[in-house]
Every structure is written in structure tokens, then in C-alpha cells.
Amino acid sequence: MFKQLFIICSFLSSCSFLLSSATPQTKCDNVIVLHSKTTPKRPNVPSKQQILCAYENGSFKFQFAIPEGECQLTVTDMTTGFARQYVFDSSAEATVCVGTLTQAHIEISTANGHEYEGWLGMEP
């Protein structure tokens, strides 16, 4: 638990450092909060899964607290409506190059059967 909290704090502090000293080569545009797409019908214990997601220089970076196997990422550019799919493994930090985006909807389906979603540059 302490190790996960340390990783999260380290990641967020590096993003805030990058935001405060942003240069064209290195900047942390957004930290994206991913939510589970399934809404339980009854109260459950909160998931221990935490997914760190950041968009930097045309790439999404993902780090899963608990690996869930191979993941399928769908990125929908909300400006053009164009959607693309990518595959990555959640066992280690992953970087997925998607190009320049200003507003996007992202969805992740994992090999464990879980689905997550988040938004870049816009509210849900």
C-alpha cells in the first residue's frame, strides 16, 4: 500500500514539476482520471485498482497498480470523431503514441474483463 502511494505521489509530483517548468520538448498536458465503466447496482467495496494515465507530447502513459493483462485502448478524437485502437500490456508502465489530441474519450478493456474510461481536455 505504501509503495503504491509513493508511486502515485512521485508520478503526480513529476507532472506538477513538468507543468511548472513546461518547455516545448517536455510537458505534462493532462493527468487523466480513469473510471470503471460498469456501475454496480448495489454498494461494493471500492476497487483497489488504480490506473495512472497522463498525456504527454502525443503519447498516453499508463501504469496499473494491479496488472490486468493485455489491454485494448480505444481513443476517440472528439474534434474529428475518428477512433483508433491500440494494444498494450498492463504488467509494466506502457507508453502509447497516439499523436496530437486536444479533446478525446479513452476507453480501456482488459484481459481480466474490466473496462475503464476517461476524458482528455473535457468533462465527462
PDB file of C-alpha atoms in Angstrom:
ATOM      1  CA  MET A   1       0.000   0.000   0.000  1.00  0.00           C
ATOM      2  CA  PHE A   2       2.797   2.420   0.952  1.00  0.00           C
ATOM      3  CA  LYS A   3       4.689   1.546  -2.226  1.00  0.00           C
ATOM      4  CA  GLN A   4       1.605   2.308  -4.380  1.00  0.00           C
ATOM      5  CA  LEU A   5       1.044   5.616  -2.588  1.00  0.00           C
ATOM      6  CA  PHE A   6       4.710   6.513  -3.094  1.00  0.00           C
ATOM      7  CA  ILE A   7       4.485   5.707  -6.830  1.00  0.00           C
ATOM      8  CA  ILE A   8       1.347   7.819  -7.223  1.00  0.00           C
ATOM      9  CA  CYS A   9       2.838  10.755  -5.310  1.00  0.00           C
ATOM     10  CA  SER A  10       6.082  10.538  -7.280  1.00  0.00           C
ATOM     11  CA  PHE A  11       4.220  10.473 -10.589  1.00  0.00           C
ATOM     12  CA  LEU A  12       1.952  13.389  -9.687  1.00  0.00           C
ATOM     13  CA  SER A  13       4.829  15.468  -8.321  1.00  0.00           C
ATOM     14  CA  SER A  14       6.797  14.896 -11.531  1.00  0.00           C
ATOM     15  CA  CYS A  15       3.778  16.056 -13.537  1.00  0.00           C
ATOM     16  CA  SER A  16       3.363  19.150 -11.376  1.00  0.00           C
ATOM     17  CA  PHE A  17       7.098  19.859 -11.779  1.00  0.00           C
ATOM     18  CA  LEU A  18       6.756  19.476 -15.536  1.00  0.00           C
ATOM     19  CA  LEU A  19       3.718  21.761 -15.531  1.00  0.00           C
ATOM     20  CA  SER A  20       5.564  24.453 -13.598  1.00  0.00           C
ATOM     21  CA  SER A  21       8.604  24.300 -15.871  1.00  0.00           C
ATOM     22  CA  ALA A  22       6.925  23.351 -19.141  1.00  0.00           C
ATOM     23  CA  THR A  23       9.014  23.552 -22.276  1.00  0.00           C
ATOM     24  CA  PRO A  24       8.020  22.565 -25.821  1.00  0.00           C
ATOM     25  CA  GLN A  25      10.043  19.343 -25.575  1.00  0.00           C
ATOM     26  CA  THR A  26       8.713  18.151 -22.205  1.00  0.00           C
ATOM     27  CA  LYS A  27       5.337  18.905 -20.788  1.00  0.00           C
ATOM     28  CA  CYS A  28       2.672  17.023 -18.902  1.00  0.00           C
ATOM     29  CA  ASP A  29      -0.531  18.234 -20.534  1.00  0.00           C
ATOM     30  CA  ASN A  30      -3.022  16.247 -18.515  1.00  0.00           C
ATOM     31  CA  VAL A  31      -3.324  13.679 -15.829  1.00  0.00           C
ATOM     32  CA  ILE A  32      -6.460  11.727 -16.688  1.00  0.00           C
ATOM     33  CA  VAL A  33      -8.666  10.004 -14.142  1.00  0.00           C
ATOM     34  CA  LEU A  34      -9.967   6.681 -15.412  1.00  0.00           C
ATOM     35  CA  HIS A  35     -13.240   5.345 -14.018  1.00  0.00           C
ATOM     36  CA  SER A  36     -14.766   1.903 -14.251  1.00  0.00           C
ATOM     37  CA  LYS A  37     -17.422   1.784 -16.979  1.00  0.00           C
ATOM     38  CA  THR A  38     -19.579  -0.667 -15.044  1.00  0.00           C
ATOM     39  CA  THR A  39     -21.899   0.827 -12.467  1.00  0.00           C
ATOM     40  CA  PRO A  40     -22.703  -1.622  -9.681  1.00  0.00           C
ATOM     41  CA  LYS A  41     -26.383  -1.997  -8.743  1.00  0.00           C
ATOM     42  CA  ARG A  42     -25.515  -2.360  -5.081  1.00  0.00           C
ATOM     43  CA  PRO A  43     -22.760  -0.851  -2.934  1.00  0.00           C
ATOM     44  CA  ASN A  44     -19.440  -2.676  -3.196  1.00  0.00           C
ATOM     45  CA  VAL A  45     -16.056  -2.309  -1.621  1.00  0.00           C
ATOM     46  CA  PRO A  46     -14.065   0.218  -3.689  1.00  0.00           C
ATOM     47  CA  SER A  47     -11.658  -1.345  -6.161  1.00  0.00           C
ATOM     48  CA  LYS A  48      -8.000  -1.477  -5.216  1.00  0.00           C
ATOM     49  CA  GLN A  49      -7.152  -0.857  -8.869  1.00  0.00           C
ATOM     50  CA  GLN A  50      -5.573   2.494  -9.583  1.00  0.00           C
ATOM     51  CA  ILE A  51      -4.529   3.446 -13.086  1.00  0.00           C
ATOM     52  CA  LEU A  52      -2.237   6.385 -13.607  1.00  0.00           C
ATOM     53  CA  CYS A  53      -2.799   7.940 -17.013  1.00  0.00           C
ATOM     54  CA  ALA A  54      -1.085  11.005 -18.424  1.00  0.00           C
ATOM     55  CA  TYR A  55      -0.987  12.543 -21.879  1.00  0.00           C
ATOM     56  CA  GLU A  56       2.433  13.941 -22.806  1.00  0.00           C
ATOM     57  CA  ASN A  57       3.839  15.003 -26.177  1.00  0.00           C
ATOM     58  CA  GLY A  58       1.336  12.991 -28.228  1.00  0.00           C
ATOM     59  CA  SER A  59       1.516   9.850 -26.071  1.00  0.00           C
ATOM     60  CA  PHE A  60      -0.543   8.314 -23.303  1.00  0.00           C
ATOM     61  CA  LYS A  61       1.366   6.783 -20.411  1.00  0.00           C
ATOM     62  CA  PHE A  62      -0.380   4.126 -18.345  1.00  0.00           C
ATOM     63  CA  GLN A  63       0.618   2.481 -15.095  1.00  0.00           C
ATOM     64  CA  PHE A  64      -1.664  -0.087 -13.442  1.00  0.00           C
ATOM     65  CA  ALA A  65      -1.395  -0.692  -9.683  1.00  0.00           C
ATOM     66  CA  ILE A  66      -2.632  -4.252 -10.283  1.00  0.00           C
ATOM     67  CA  PRO A  67      -1.755  -5.761 -13.693  1.00  0.00           C
ATOM     68  CA  GLU A  68      -4.790  -6.911 -15.702  1.00  0.00           C
ATOM     69  CA  GLY A  69      -3.039  -8.483 -18.690  1.00  0.00           C
ATOM     70  CA  GLU A  70      -3.290  -7.291 -22.278  1.00  0.00           C
ATOM     71  CA  CYS A  71      -5.352  -4.132 -22.730  1.00  0.00           C
ATOM     72  CA  GLN A  72      -7.173  -2.737 -25.719  1.00  0.00           C
ATOM     73  CA  LEU A  73      -7.170   1.060 -25.781  1.00  0.00           C
ATOM     74  CA  THR A  74      -9.706   2.953 -27.888  1.00  0.00           C
ATOM     75  CA  VAL A  75      -9.022   6.663 -28.382  1.00  0.00           C
ATOM     76  CA  THR A  76     -11.785   8.748 -29.951  1.00  0.00           C
ATOM     77  CA  ASP A  77     -10.743  12.222 -31.101  1.00  0.00           C
ATOM     78  CA  MET A  78     -13.783  14.311 -30.156  1.00  0.00           C
ATOM     79  CA  THR A  79     -12.829  17.029 -32.662  1.00  0.00           C
ATOM     80  CA  THR A  80     -12.958  14.718 -35.693  1.00  0.00           C
ATOM     81  CA  GLY A  81     -14.956  11.766 -34.323  1.00  0.00           C
ATOM     82  CA  PHE A  82     -12.198   9.428 -35.542  1.00  0.00           C
ATOM     83  CA  ALA A  83     -11.453   6.424 -33.295  1.00  0.00           C
ATOM     84  CA  ARG A  84      -8.291   4.302 -33.209  1.00  0.00           C
ATOM     85  CA  GLN A  85      -7.438   1.177 -31.268  1.00  0.00           C
ATOM     86  CA  TYR A  86      -4.140   0.190 -29.679  1.00  0.00           C
ATOM     87  CA  VAL A  87      -2.961  -2.801 -27.616  1.00  0.00           C
ATOM     88  CA  PHE A  88      -0.581  -2.717 -24.655  1.00  0.00           C
ATOM     89  CA  ASP A  89       0.319  -4.865 -21.654  1.00  0.00           C
ATOM     90  CA  SER A  90      -0.576  -3.607 -18.179  1.00  0.00           C
ATOM     91  CA  SER A  91       2.189  -5.529 -16.365  1.00  0.00           C
ATOM     92  CA  ALA A  92       4.618  -2.603 -16.728  1.00  0.00           C
ATOM     93  CA  GLU A  93       4.391   1.117 -17.448  1.00  0.00           C
ATOM     94  CA  ALA A  94       3.191   1.496 -21.030  1.00  0.00           C
ATOM     95  CA  THR A  95       3.536   4.383 -23.476  1.00  0.00           C
ATOM     96  CA  VAL A  96       1.144   4.504 -26.423  1.00  0.00           C
ATOM     97  CA  CYS A  97       1.826   7.049 -29.183  1.00  0.00           C
ATOM     98  CA  VAL A  98      -1.481   8.498 -30.417  1.00  0.00           C
ATOM     99  CA  GLY A  99      -0.488  11.842 -31.923  1.00  0.00           C
ATOM    100  CA  THR A 100      -1.721  15.328 -31.114  1.00  0.00           C
ATOM    101  CA  LEU A 101      -5.089  15.487 -29.346  1.00  0.00           C
ATOM    102  CA  THR A 102      -6.981  18.352 -27.738  1.00  0.00           C
ATOM    103  CA  GLN A 103     -10.189  16.557 -26.734  1.00  0.00           C
ATOM    104  CA  ALA A 104     -10.551  12.803 -26.597  1.00  0.00           C
ATOM    105  CA  HIS A 105     -12.507   9.986 -24.989  1.00  0.00           C
ATOM    106  CA  ILE A 106     -10.409   6.999 -23.966  1.00  0.00           C
ATOM    107  CA  GLU A 107     -11.630   3.501 -23.165  1.00  0.00           C
ATOM    108  CA  ILE A 108      -9.618   0.547 -21.914  1.00  0.00           C
ATOM    109  CA  SER A 109     -10.777  -3.091 -21.950  1.00  0.00           C
ATOM    110  CA  THR A 110      -8.537  -5.512 -20.067  1.00  0.00           C
ATOM    111  CA  ALA A 111      -7.924  -9.249 -20.417  1.00  0.00           C
ATOM    112  CA  ASN A 112      -9.463  -9.616 -16.940  1.00  0.00           C
ATOM    113  CA  GLY A 113     -12.780  -8.329 -18.320  1.00  0.00           C
ATOM    114  CA  HIS A 114     -12.717  -4.859 -16.766  1.00  0.00           C
ATOM    115  CA  GLU A 115     -13.482  -1.657 -18.658  1.00  0.00           C
ATOM    116  CA  TYR A 116     -12.324   1.855 -17.834  1.00  0.00           C
ATOM    117  CA  GLU A 117     -12.895   5.243 -19.432  1.00  0.00           C
ATOM    118  CA  GLY A 118     -11.650   8.799 -19.157  1.00  0.00           C
ATOM    119  CA  TRP A 119     -11.611  12.114 -20.980  1.00  0.00           C
ATOM    120  CA  LEU A 120      -8.807  14.356 -22.208  1.00  0.00           C
ATOM    121  CA  GLY A 121      -9.493  18.098 -22.334  1.00  0.00           C
ATOM    122  CA  MET A 122     -13.178  17.835 -21.460  1.00  0.00           C
ATOM    123  CA  GLU A 123     -15.587  16.878 -18.705  1.00  0.00           C
ATOM    124  CA  PRO A 124     -17.407  13.521 -18.760  1.00  0.00           C
TER     125      PRO A 124
END
